[in-house]
Amino acid sequence: MNQVETIGADLGGTKLAVGVVGDGPEAVFASEVSSRGYSQEEVIDLLADQIREAREARPAAVAAGVGIPATLDFESGHAISTVNLDLVDLPVRELLSERIGLPTVIDNDANLAMLAEALYGAARGADYALMLTLGTGIGGGIWIGGELFRGAHGAGAELGHVVVEIDGPRCQGNCPGYGCVETFASGTAIGRQGREAAEREPDSALGLLAAAGSGITAREVASAARGGDRAATGVIEKAGHYLGTALVSLVNIFEPEVIVLGGGVMRMGDLLLEPVRQELRRRALPPMNRTEVVEAEFGPEAGVIGAAALARIELEKED
Amino acid sequence: MNQVETIGADLGGTKLAVGVVGDGPEAVFASEVSSRGYSQEEVIDLLADQIREAREARPAAVAAGVGIPATLDFESGHAISTVNLDLVDLPVRELLSERIGLPTVIDNDANLAMLAEALYGAARGADYALMLTLGTGIGGGIWIGGELFRGAHGAGAELGHVVVEIDGPRCQGNCPGYGCVETFASGTAIGRQGREAAEREPDSALGLLAAAGSGITAREVASAARGGDRAATGVIEKAGHYLGTALVSLVNIFEPEVIVLGGGVMRMGDLLLEPVRQELRRRALPPMNRTEVVEAEFGPEAGVIGAAALARIELEKED
C-alpha cells in the first residue's frame, strides 16, 4: 500500500500555513500566505484556495485538517469565537469540506500542537500529557489515554484560563474571567511587565532600551535577561511563578507524565522553565510534584503537523 | 442468571461502613463500626473482618471494593498517604484480597462518590462530569467518557488542591501548596471563618453562639445563616466566591456537562450553591459558563455504593 498523505492547514491571525504530510512529521509540500485583514468570507475562500493548491501538488492526499485559533464545537466543526480573527459562529468544517471535496476536520491550534508533540515530539510515548502554548495568549491541549481530550463538545482544554489569582486583573479578549494565568504569563503579559519594569528601573538594560525608543515585547525581555539584566530576569521569574502555580493546579488534577510548554515565549527556554519547575516541585502534591516539564520539540510547524495528523486519525476512525 | 452482588466498604477517619449491593444503589446488607484510634495493622484487620462478615451474610457476593481517604496508586492498590488515618505506603489491596479471598479493588473515597453519582445519582446519563466532596477537606472525582479518570497512576483528581490564590495561606495536612481551594471552602475552613466572624461581630448570631460557649463549626455557620444571620451568610458567600472560582478553572479545563457538589458541607444547599453558580456564570469562558452545578443525591452512603459498583466494574473488565 502506498503511504497515506493528508493536508494540514494552520490559520493564524497573521498567516496561513498549509502542508501535506505523510506517515510522520515531515511535510512533503508546504505553502504560506498572509491572513491579515481578511473578512470572515475571505478567510474561508483563502483556506479553500490554499488547500486546493496543496491537493493539486499532492493529488494522493485523502483528507484535510485545519487548525484555527478559536473556541469551537469539535463534533459539528463550528467555530464559536476567536480572538484575532473574524470567525464567529461559523460552520467552518461544513463550508470547507464542500469546497475542497475532501473529508475535513477542524480543531483548536493548541490541541493540534499537543497532538504533534504527543505523536512525534516531546510527549512521544506518554499516555497522559498536557500542553500549554505561550504566545499572544495561552492555549492548552490535553492528552488522555492516547487521545486528545476536548471536553463535552470540544470547547474545553482552555488551560490559559486556569485562575491563579482570585481577585486578579480582568483577562484578555473574549474571556470574562479575572486572574487567569494568561494575564500573567502570555507573551502579551510578559511584554507589558517588561515595559513596567523599564519604567520602574530606568538604569536597567530594559530601561535603557525603552529610553532609546525600542518597543519592549517578550522578545526584548528575553534577550535582556539572556544578557544578565536583573530587571528582565525578574519579569521572567515572576511569569514563572504564575505559570508554575497554574501547573500546580493542573498536575494535582491530571497527574500527567509530562507537561510540554511551547509557543513563541518558549524561546526563553530555561530562563522561564526553571522557575516554573521550582514552583511545581515546591507546591504540588506528591507524587505529582515530580511531573516533568519540558520544552516543545516543534515550533510554528506544530500546527500543520498536528492538523494533518488529526485528518489521518479521524479518517481512520471512519474506516 | 442470578443478580450479581458485590461488597462495598467505606473507610473514614471515624467509622467504617460496609454494604452488599446488587444491580443498583440499594444495599441488601449493611454494617457500621468505629474506625477511630486503630493502628495501620488494626485497620486492615478491621476491614478484613467486616468484609468477611458481609460475605457470610451474602455468600453470593463475588468481589469487594474499598474506599479509603488517601492518595493512592490505583493500579497497584497501594495507599501512598492519608490525612486522617494511619495508612502510609501500604499495599492495601494485596493485604485485603489475601485475607478476604475475593477480587478486591481500592480507590479514593471521592472517586467512589463520583462513581455513585454518575451511575445512579445527580450525574446519571452524563459522559463528562466532575464531583467535589466538601468535608474536612475537599476531595475530587472526574468522570470522562463513562469512566473515572484518575491520572497516570491513580493519584490525580485532587480537585480540592486547585489553587485559587497564588500567595494564599499554606494548605492543610500533607499538601505543601498555598491558596488551594480546600483552605477556603472545606468544612474546616468554613468553621474557622465562622469563628473569626463571631469574634469580629460579637452581636451577630454567630457571635452570641460563641459567647454562650458553643463551638462554631460549618454546621453552626449553616444554621445561623438559615436563620438570616448576616455574619454567617457572609462567611458562606465568601466560601462560595472561592469555590466558584475553582469551578471556573475546572469548567474551562473540562467543559463538563455537570458538576456535583457533595459532602457534609452541602447541607448548606442553596446558601452555598447560589454564590458558586453566580461566580461560574460571571467568570467562566462561554459556553462553559452555562455548566450546571448541582447537589449530590447521595450522602454518606455514596462511599459504599461507589465501592461496590467499582468492584463490579473491575470484575467485568477481567471477564
XYZ file of C-alpha atoms in Angstrom:
638
model
C 0.000 0.000 0.000
C 1.171 3.495 -0.785
C 1.820 5.883 2.067
C -1.267 7.883 3.021
C -0.868 11.645 2.776
C -3.078 14.252 4.454
C -3.234 18.045 4.278
C -2.715 20.202 7.355
C -3.628 23.893 7.457
C -2.755 26.228 10.306
C -4.678 29.503 10.288
C -3.251 32.243 12.478
C -4.023 35.915 12.962
C -1.218 36.936 10.586
C -0.584 33.963 8.288
C -1.949 30.730 6.904
C 0.465 27.793 6.603
C -0.507 24.678 4.655
C 1.419 21.432 4.317
C 0.992 17.890 3.067
C 2.310 15.273 5.463
C 2.858 11.520 5.138
C 3.313 8.968 7.883
C 5.476 11.129 10.170
C 6.065 14.782 10.952
C 7.831 15.775 7.717
C 5.920 17.848 5.165
C 6.256 16.830 1.507
C 4.617 20.100 0.398
C 4.409 23.454 2.178
C 2.992 26.905 1.479
C 2.495 30.081 3.475
C 0.447 33.224 2.790
C -0.694 36.247 4.790
C -4.082 36.004 6.500
C -4.122 39.542 7.807
C -7.123 41.789 7.211
C -9.418 39.203 5.641
C -13.140 39.167 6.313
C -14.885 36.010 7.515
C -15.908 35.061 3.959
C -12.489 35.855 2.545
C -10.713 33.725 5.145
C -12.789 30.708 4.164
C -12.019 31.403 0.469
C -8.330 31.711 1.293
C -8.340 28.427 3.212
C -10.195 26.611 0.416
C -7.840 28.010 -2.250
C -4.666 27.127 -0.363
C -5.866 23.629 0.489
C -6.914 23.018 -3.133
C -3.474 24.144 -4.234
C -1.866 21.654 -1.840
C -4.116 18.937 -3.215
C -3.109 19.745 -6.787
C 0.536 19.439 -5.745
C -0.124 16.104 -3.965
C -3.198 14.544 -5.616
C -2.947 11.465 -3.381
C -3.845 13.489 -0.260
C -7.030 11.970 1.137
C -8.229 14.347 3.866
C -7.631 17.785 5.369
C -7.231 19.063 8.918
C -7.493 22.735 9.769
C -6.293 24.436 12.942
C -7.929 27.695 13.930
C -7.230 29.844 16.995
C -10.815 29.581 18.232
C -13.166 28.134 20.757
C -15.084 25.573 18.729
C -17.528 22.727 18.758
C -15.380 19.849 17.554
C -18.229 17.463 16.706
C -20.045 19.926 14.439
C -16.907 21.707 13.215
C -18.398 25.026 14.217
C -16.209 27.997 15.265
C -17.787 29.675 18.288
C -15.487 32.635 18.792
C -11.949 33.787 18.027
C -9.724 36.470 19.420
C -7.548 37.514 16.476
C -9.728 36.529 13.527
C -13.211 37.276 12.326
C -14.662 33.749 12.717
C -17.750 33.961 14.873
C -20.487 31.353 14.932
C -19.412 29.826 11.603
C -19.731 26.195 10.360
C -16.105 26.132 9.189
C -15.845 22.406 8.614
C -19.005 22.194 6.507
C -18.072 25.240 4.407
C -14.589 23.906 3.752
C -15.323 20.258 3.075
C -17.880 21.270 0.432
C -15.389 23.451 -1.410
C -12.401 21.156 -1.072
C -14.208 17.912 -1.783
C -12.255 16.048 0.926
C -13.163 14.866 4.432
C -12.256 17.829 6.621
C -11.798 18.266 10.366
C -11.130 21.439 12.302
C -9.624 21.874 15.720
C -8.140 24.420 18.045
C -4.479 25.262 17.284
C -3.268 24.321 20.782
C -4.968 20.906 20.592
C -3.098 20.305 17.346
C 0.225 21.333 18.885
C -0.492 18.807 21.675
C -1.220 16.139 19.054
C 2.038 16.866 17.198
C 4.074 16.675 20.413
C 2.303 13.501 21.591
C 2.769 11.668 18.286
C 6.208 12.877 17.242
C 7.654 15.286 19.796
C 8.336 15.964 23.454
C 5.393 13.877 24.752
C 6.017 10.893 22.474
C 5.192 7.656 24.276
C 3.184 9.354 27.035
C -0.401 8.278 27.694
C -1.142 11.324 29.834
C 0.263 14.717 28.887
C -0.645 18.383 28.856
C 0.499 21.173 26.557
C 0.452 24.924 27.034
C 1.259 27.181 24.079
C 2.592 30.522 25.269
C 2.051 33.209 22.633
C -0.208 36.266 22.421
C -2.473 34.272 24.713
C -2.031 30.851 26.326
C -3.606 27.851 24.611
C -3.987 24.374 26.032
C -4.081 20.763 24.929
C -4.897 17.628 26.955
C -3.746 14.114 26.021
C -5.506 11.295 27.893
C -5.061 7.612 27.164
C -3.635 8.249 23.713
C -6.306 10.709 22.578
C -6.953 14.435 22.652
C -9.444 15.370 25.351
C -11.571 18.368 24.412
C -14.475 18.381 26.887
C -18.105 17.534 26.257
C -18.354 19.432 22.951
C -14.770 20.344 22.127
C -14.614 23.770 23.772
C -12.582 22.706 26.824
C -8.835 22.383 27.393
C -8.581 26.166 27.824
C -5.554 25.818 30.082
C -4.678 29.514 29.720
C -7.850 30.262 31.630
C -6.963 28.468 34.829
C -7.341 31.107 37.549
C -4.249 31.721 39.684
C -5.294 34.917 41.485
C -8.896 35.073 42.590
C -9.185 38.855 42.573
C -6.608 39.405 39.825
C -6.949 41.649 36.757
C -9.572 41.138 34.071
C -8.466 38.626 31.432
C -7.877 39.376 27.730
C -10.144 39.216 24.692
C -13.390 37.282 24.972
C -12.620 35.855 28.417
C -14.811 37.337 31.165
C -12.501 35.940 33.842
C -10.156 37.552 36.347
C -6.664 36.440 37.270
C -6.348 33.751 34.562
C -2.747 32.585 34.057
C -2.893 34.104 30.546
C -2.983 37.574 32.099
C 0.374 36.908 33.824
C 2.442 34.586 31.650
C 1.439 35.055 28.000
C 3.783 36.890 25.635
C 1.465 39.885 25.871
C 1.647 39.866 29.678
C 5.434 39.442 29.751
C 5.848 42.340 27.294
C 3.626 44.547 29.449
C 5.510 43.617 32.601
C 8.758 44.321 30.720
C 7.550 47.836 29.903
C 6.549 48.382 33.514
C 9.969 47.163 34.709
C 11.688 49.508 32.219
C 9.803 52.444 33.689
C 10.467 51.369 37.267
C 14.171 50.727 36.644
C 15.366 53.223 34.011
C 19.029 52.218 34.517
C 18.400 48.554 33.705
C 19.093 47.177 30.239
C 15.323 47.130 29.689
C 15.072 50.752 30.854
C 17.874 51.849 28.517
C 16.257 50.010 25.606
C 12.969 51.782 26.267
C 14.727 55.163 26.605
C 16.382 54.527 23.243
C 12.906 54.265 21.747
C 12.851 50.489 21.298
C 9.496 48.803 21.788
C 9.574 46.279 24.634
C 7.913 42.917 23.966
C 8.527 39.437 25.404
C 11.329 39.121 22.845
C 13.251 42.123 24.234
C 12.673 40.888 27.789
C 14.174 37.524 26.815
C 17.280 38.973 25.189
C 17.893 41.428 28.045
C 17.553 38.534 30.514
C 19.993 36.459 28.480
C 22.416 39.372 28.819
C 22.035 39.157 32.600
C 19.724 42.159 33.158
C 18.125 41.816 36.614
C 15.012 43.781 35.667
C 14.371 41.377 32.788
C 15.118 38.181 34.728
C 12.804 39.485 37.464
C 9.987 39.816 34.948
C 10.541 36.277 33.686
C 10.795 34.816 37.197
C 7.515 36.435 38.108
C 5.850 34.999 34.989
C 7.330 31.622 36.003
C 5.826 31.966 39.483
C 2.350 32.418 37.971
C 2.750 29.812 35.248
C 4.204 27.319 37.735
C 1.225 27.890 40.039
C -1.187 27.097 37.199
C 0.796 23.910 36.590
C 0.420 23.009 40.295
C -3.366 23.001 39.823
C -3.028 21.060 36.572
C -0.781 18.286 37.921
C -2.950 17.917 41.046
C -5.901 17.418 38.694
C -4.364 15.301 35.909
C -1.296 13.563 37.339
C 0.228 13.690 33.824
C 3.508 12.075 32.849
C 4.761 15.241 31.226
C 3.803 18.860 30.581
C 5.037 20.388 27.320
C 5.458 24.151 27.031
C 5.517 25.615 23.519
C 4.819 28.815 21.590
C 6.983 31.846 20.877
C 7.564 32.698 24.556
C 9.462 29.421 24.988
C 12.385 30.937 23.092
C 13.228 31.947 26.680
C 13.999 28.286 27.378
C 15.414 27.590 30.834
C 15.060 31.223 31.910
C 11.332 30.510 32.173
C 11.394 26.733 32.625
C 13.483 26.761 35.789
C 11.231 28.998 37.928
C 8.228 27.054 36.609
C 9.748 23.733 37.658
C 10.714 25.103 41.085
C 7.147 26.217 41.750
C 5.846 22.784 40.790
C 8.345 20.879 42.964
C 7.594 23.116 45.913
C 3.816 23.317 45.821
C 2.236 20.298 44.082
C 1.015 17.234 45.966
C 3.325 14.232 45.935
C 3.750 12.269 43.688
C 2.551 14.912 41.187
C 5.316 17.315 42.262
C 7.746 15.182 40.264
C 5.959 15.740 36.942
C 8.374 16.560 34.125
C 8.050 19.964 32.476
C 9.779 20.163 29.091
C 10.097 22.417 26.092
C 8.164 21.597 22.923
C 10.158 19.980 20.134
C 8.168 21.699 17.389
C 7.900 25.414 16.736
C 5.375 27.089 14.433
C 5.270 23.937 12.251
C 3.363 22.089 15.023
C 0.026 23.413 13.713
C 0.410 21.943 10.222
C 1.815 18.650 11.541
C -0.981 18.287 14.099
C -3.716 19.247 11.634
C -2.502 16.705 9.081
C -2.223 14.033 11.792
C -5.749 14.772 13.027
C -7.117 14.426 9.478
C -5.486 10.989 9.276
C -6.743 9.891 12.713
C -10.328 10.955 12.042
C -10.262 9.251 8.632
C -9.049 6.001 10.188
C -11.862 6.179 12.745
C -14.407 6.286 9.928
C -12.968 3.226 8.178
C -28.770 -15.570 35.681
C -28.886 -14.544 39.327
C -28.235 -10.942 40.205
C -24.557 -10.273 40.905
C -23.796 -8.856 44.341
C -20.612 -7.064 45.387
C -19.327 -5.737 48.700
C -18.553 -2.067 49.227
C -16.532 -0.777 52.179
C -16.062 2.893 53.031
C -13.272 3.577 55.499
C -13.316 7.030 57.100
C -11.379 8.649 59.897
C -14.131 7.897 62.419
C -16.075 4.910 61.053
C -16.080 2.009 58.655
C -19.280 1.328 56.729
C -19.727 -1.908 54.780
C -22.592 -2.899 52.494
C -23.535 -5.516 49.936
C -25.113 -4.098 46.805
C -26.851 -5.696 43.830
C -27.527 -4.194 40.431
C -28.435 -0.701 41.643
C -27.688 1.630 44.547
C -29.673 -0.232 47.231
C -27.746 -2.187 49.864
C -29.074 -5.657 50.763
C -26.759 -5.815 53.787
C -25.190 -3.013 55.813
C -22.922 -2.654 58.855
C -21.094 0.191 60.551
C -18.333 0.215 63.191
C -15.968 2.786 64.639
C -12.546 3.115 62.979
C -11.168 5.660 65.407
C -7.791 5.092 67.033
C -6.767 1.971 65.125
C -3.163 1.395 64.089
C -2.286 0.624 60.476
C -2.316 -3.142 61.126
C -5.531 -2.992 63.127
C -7.339 -1.033 60.410
C -6.515 -3.747 57.877
C -7.739 -6.406 60.330
C -10.923 -4.425 60.927
C -11.550 -4.087 57.188
C -10.935 -7.801 56.580
C -13.206 -8.811 59.479
C -16.069 -6.551 58.439
C -15.873 -7.592 54.798
C -15.791 -11.282 55.780
C -18.858 -10.720 57.919
C -20.666 -9.152 54.949
C -19.687 -12.104 52.825
C -21.051 -14.541 55.373
C -24.344 -12.645 55.313
C -24.419 -12.654 51.491
C -22.365 -15.667 50.344
C -23.119 -14.872 46.686
C -21.046 -11.656 46.792
C -18.274 -12.047 44.211
C -15.897 -9.128 44.755
C -15.110 -6.274 47.132
C -14.392 -2.577 46.638
C -12.847 -0.443 49.364
C -12.827 3.330 49.560
C -10.105 4.986 51.610
C -9.497 8.704 52.164
C -5.999 8.557 50.666
C -3.784 9.414 47.783
C -3.176 6.059 46.160
C -1.783 4.174 43.221
C -4.898 2.649 41.719
C -3.130 0.084 39.514
C -1.116 -1.439 42.369
C -3.737 -0.806 45.070
C -1.124 0.922 47.180
C -2.041 3.684 49.660
C 0.536 6.471 49.387
C -0.601 8.814 52.154
C -3.684 9.717 54.162
C -4.664 12.688 56.263
C -6.923 11.233 58.963
C -5.749 7.616 59.088
C -2.517 5.788 59.607
C -2.193 4.266 56.119
C 1.155 5.272 54.694
C 2.922 3.417 51.903
C 0.809 0.290 52.349
C -0.259 -2.355 49.750
C -3.886 -2.267 50.937
C -5.380 -4.174 48.019
C -2.924 -7.049 48.241
C -3.240 -7.356 52.024
C -7.033 -7.370 51.840
C -7.613 -9.641 48.867
C -5.421 -12.313 50.509
C -7.420 -12.249 53.705
C -10.859 -11.950 52.140
C -10.311 -14.415 49.330
C -12.188 -12.231 46.835
C -11.040 -9.977 43.989
C -10.543 -6.624 45.700
C -10.111 -3.074 44.413
C -9.387 0.070 46.367
C -9.973 3.668 45.428
C -10.134 7.155 46.822
C -13.410 7.966 48.595
C -14.150 10.988 46.373
C -13.665 8.924 43.204
C -16.223 6.465 44.564
C -18.689 9.253 45.358
C -18.283 10.427 41.732
C -18.937 6.874 40.529
C -22.093 6.566 42.649
C -23.434 9.906 41.366
C -22.545 9.102 37.731
C -24.181 5.665 37.797
C -27.213 6.314 39.981
C -27.312 9.940 41.141
C -27.031 13.582 40.136
C -24.697 12.934 37.172
C -26.628 9.965 35.791
C -26.536 9.986 31.988
C -23.615 12.408 31.777
C -20.480 11.419 29.846
C -18.432 14.265 31.341
C -18.862 15.243 34.971
C -16.888 16.395 37.979
C -17.515 15.884 41.665
C -16.217 17.778 44.673
C -16.833 16.389 48.163
C -16.803 19.165 50.736
C -15.956 17.805 54.181
C -12.952 18.129 56.483
C -11.017 18.610 53.254
C -12.183 18.770 49.627
C -11.980 15.597 47.554
C -12.446 15.311 43.809
C -13.702 12.886 41.190
C -13.530 13.117 37.394
C -15.875 11.275 35.028
C -14.759 11.213 31.394
C -16.446 9.248 28.642
C -18.238 6.970 31.076
C -15.204 6.151 33.219
C -13.431 7.502 36.276
C -10.309 9.423 35.321
C -7.573 9.142 37.947
C -4.403 10.377 36.232
C -1.404 8.363 35.106
C -1.217 6.187 38.247
C -4.416 6.988 40.104
C -3.181 9.818 42.317
C -4.821 12.656 40.346
C -8.304 14.190 40.525
C -7.267 16.139 43.622
C -9.783 18.887 42.854
C -9.500 20.335 46.366
C -5.946 21.292 45.516
C -6.718 23.613 42.648
C -5.019 26.895 43.560
C -7.288 29.940 43.667
C -4.984 32.452 45.376
C -1.369 32.339 44.296
C 0.077 33.744 47.523
C -2.685 32.403 49.772
C -2.247 30.555 53.088
C -0.473 27.223 53.405
C -2.790 24.269 52.692
C -3.806 21.564 55.202
C -2.351 18.178 56.043
C 0.119 16.629 53.628
C -0.380 19.272 50.921
C 2.641 21.544 50.506
C 0.566 24.022 48.467
C -0.627 27.557 49.136
C -4.042 29.008 48.399
C -5.690 25.684 47.441
C -9.499 25.909 47.351
C -9.567 23.435 50.286
C -8.101 26.153 52.532
C -11.095 28.426 51.790
C -14.171 26.267 51.209
C -13.804 22.976 53.134
C -15.848 22.410 56.267
C -12.709 23.084 58.301
C -12.170 26.412 56.535
C -15.795 27.489 56.852
C -15.745 26.666 60.579
C -12.571 28.702 61.036
C -14.034 31.643 59.133
C -17.183 31.323 61.239
C -15.136 31.632 64.439
C -13.331 34.668 63.007
C -16.660 36.269 62.064
C -18.017 35.585 65.584
C -15.052 37.446 67.037
C -15.338 40.318 64.576
C -19.094 40.657 65.041
C -19.935 39.765 68.659
C -23.550 40.949 68.232
C -24.255 38.588 65.353
C -25.999 35.254 65.923
C -22.608 33.593 65.409
C -21.024 35.950 67.930
C -23.739 35.252 70.514
C -23.372 31.499 69.983
C -19.632 31.759 70.572
C -20.161 33.940 73.662
C -22.554 31.271 75.007
C -19.696 28.802 74.803
C -20.893 26.895 71.747
C -18.190 25.618 69.432
C -18.505 27.103 65.927
C -18.149 24.664 63.035
C -19.521 24.696 59.495
C -22.716 23.243 60.937
C -23.299 26.244 63.255
C -22.458 28.639 60.408
C -25.099 26.927 58.260
C -27.853 27.089 60.867
C -27.095 30.710 61.763
C -27.206 31.573 58.041
C -30.523 29.758 57.658
C -31.797 31.972 60.488
C -30.789 35.032 58.439
C -27.600 35.983 60.328
C -25.543 38.314 58.090
C -22.223 37.314 59.641
C -22.929 33.672 58.788
C -24.244 34.298 55.272
C -21.165 36.464 54.676
C -18.920 33.540 55.602
C -20.792 31.201 53.249
C -20.807 33.736 50.396
C -17.065 34.146 50.726
C -16.574 30.371 50.640
C -18.795 30.339 47.540
C -16.623 33.010 45.909
C -13.538 30.801 46.344
C -15.244 27.532 45.451
C -16.897 29.139 42.421
C -13.507 30.425 41.268
C -12.055 26.895 41.445
C -15.011 25.714 39.373
C -14.239 28.434 36.781
C -10.815 26.836 36.269
C -12.354 23.369 36.188
C -15.047 24.121 33.608
C -12.546 25.995 31.399
C -10.395 22.842 31.503
C -13.030 20.085 31.293
C -16.154 21.571 29.710
C -18.199 19.072 31.758
C -21.942 18.616 31.459
C -22.445 18.868 35.184
C -20.548 19.459 38.426
C -21.842 17.649 41.505
C -21.119 19.033 44.972
C -21.385 16.624 47.893
C -20.113 16.019 51.405
C -21.323 17.285 54.770
C -20.882 20.970 53.896
C -23.589 20.638 51.237
C -26.206 20.538 53.975
C -25.964 24.294 53.334
C -27.713 23.679 49.997
C -28.575 26.809 48.043
C -26.907 29.080 50.595
C -23.610 27.857 49.138
C -24.757 26.744 45.683
C -26.097 30.142 44.624
C -22.877 32.175 45.126
C -20.936 29.315 43.484
C -23.191 29.369 40.427
C -23.009 33.160 40.184
C -19.230 33.085 40.141
C -19.264 30.467 37.391
C -21.776 32.357 35.224
C -19.798 35.564 35.604
C -16.226 34.372 35.090
C -16.048 31.174 33.015
C -15.500 31.210 29.251
C -18.591 30.697 27.127
C -20.030 28.100 26.582
C -18.578 26.643 29.812
C -20.194 29.395 31.900
C -23.506 27.570 31.452
C -22.295 24.376 33.170
C -24.836 23.025 35.651
C -23.781 22.859 39.298
C -25.983 20.565 41.390
C -26.150 18.985 44.815
C -25.219 15.317 45.219
C -28.112 12.875 45.513
C -26.258 10.581 47.895
C -24.975 11.423 51.333
C -22.567 9.311 53.395
C -23.858 6.132 51.668
C -22.129 7.199 48.422
C -18.874 5.553 49.529
C -20.349 2.077 49.983
C -22.426 2.340 46.787
C -19.439 3.531 44.742
C -17.076 0.924 46.202
C -19.485 -1.912 45.440
C -20.052 -0.553 41.917
C -16.305 -0.300 41.309
C -15.830 -3.912 42.400
C -18.444 -4.973 39.845
C -16.955 -2.825 37.054
C -13.417 -4.101 37.590
C -14.655 -7.696 37.749
C -16.497 -7.259 34.434
C -13.323 -5.856 32.853
C -11.463 -9.029 33.764
C -14.072 -11.300 32.203
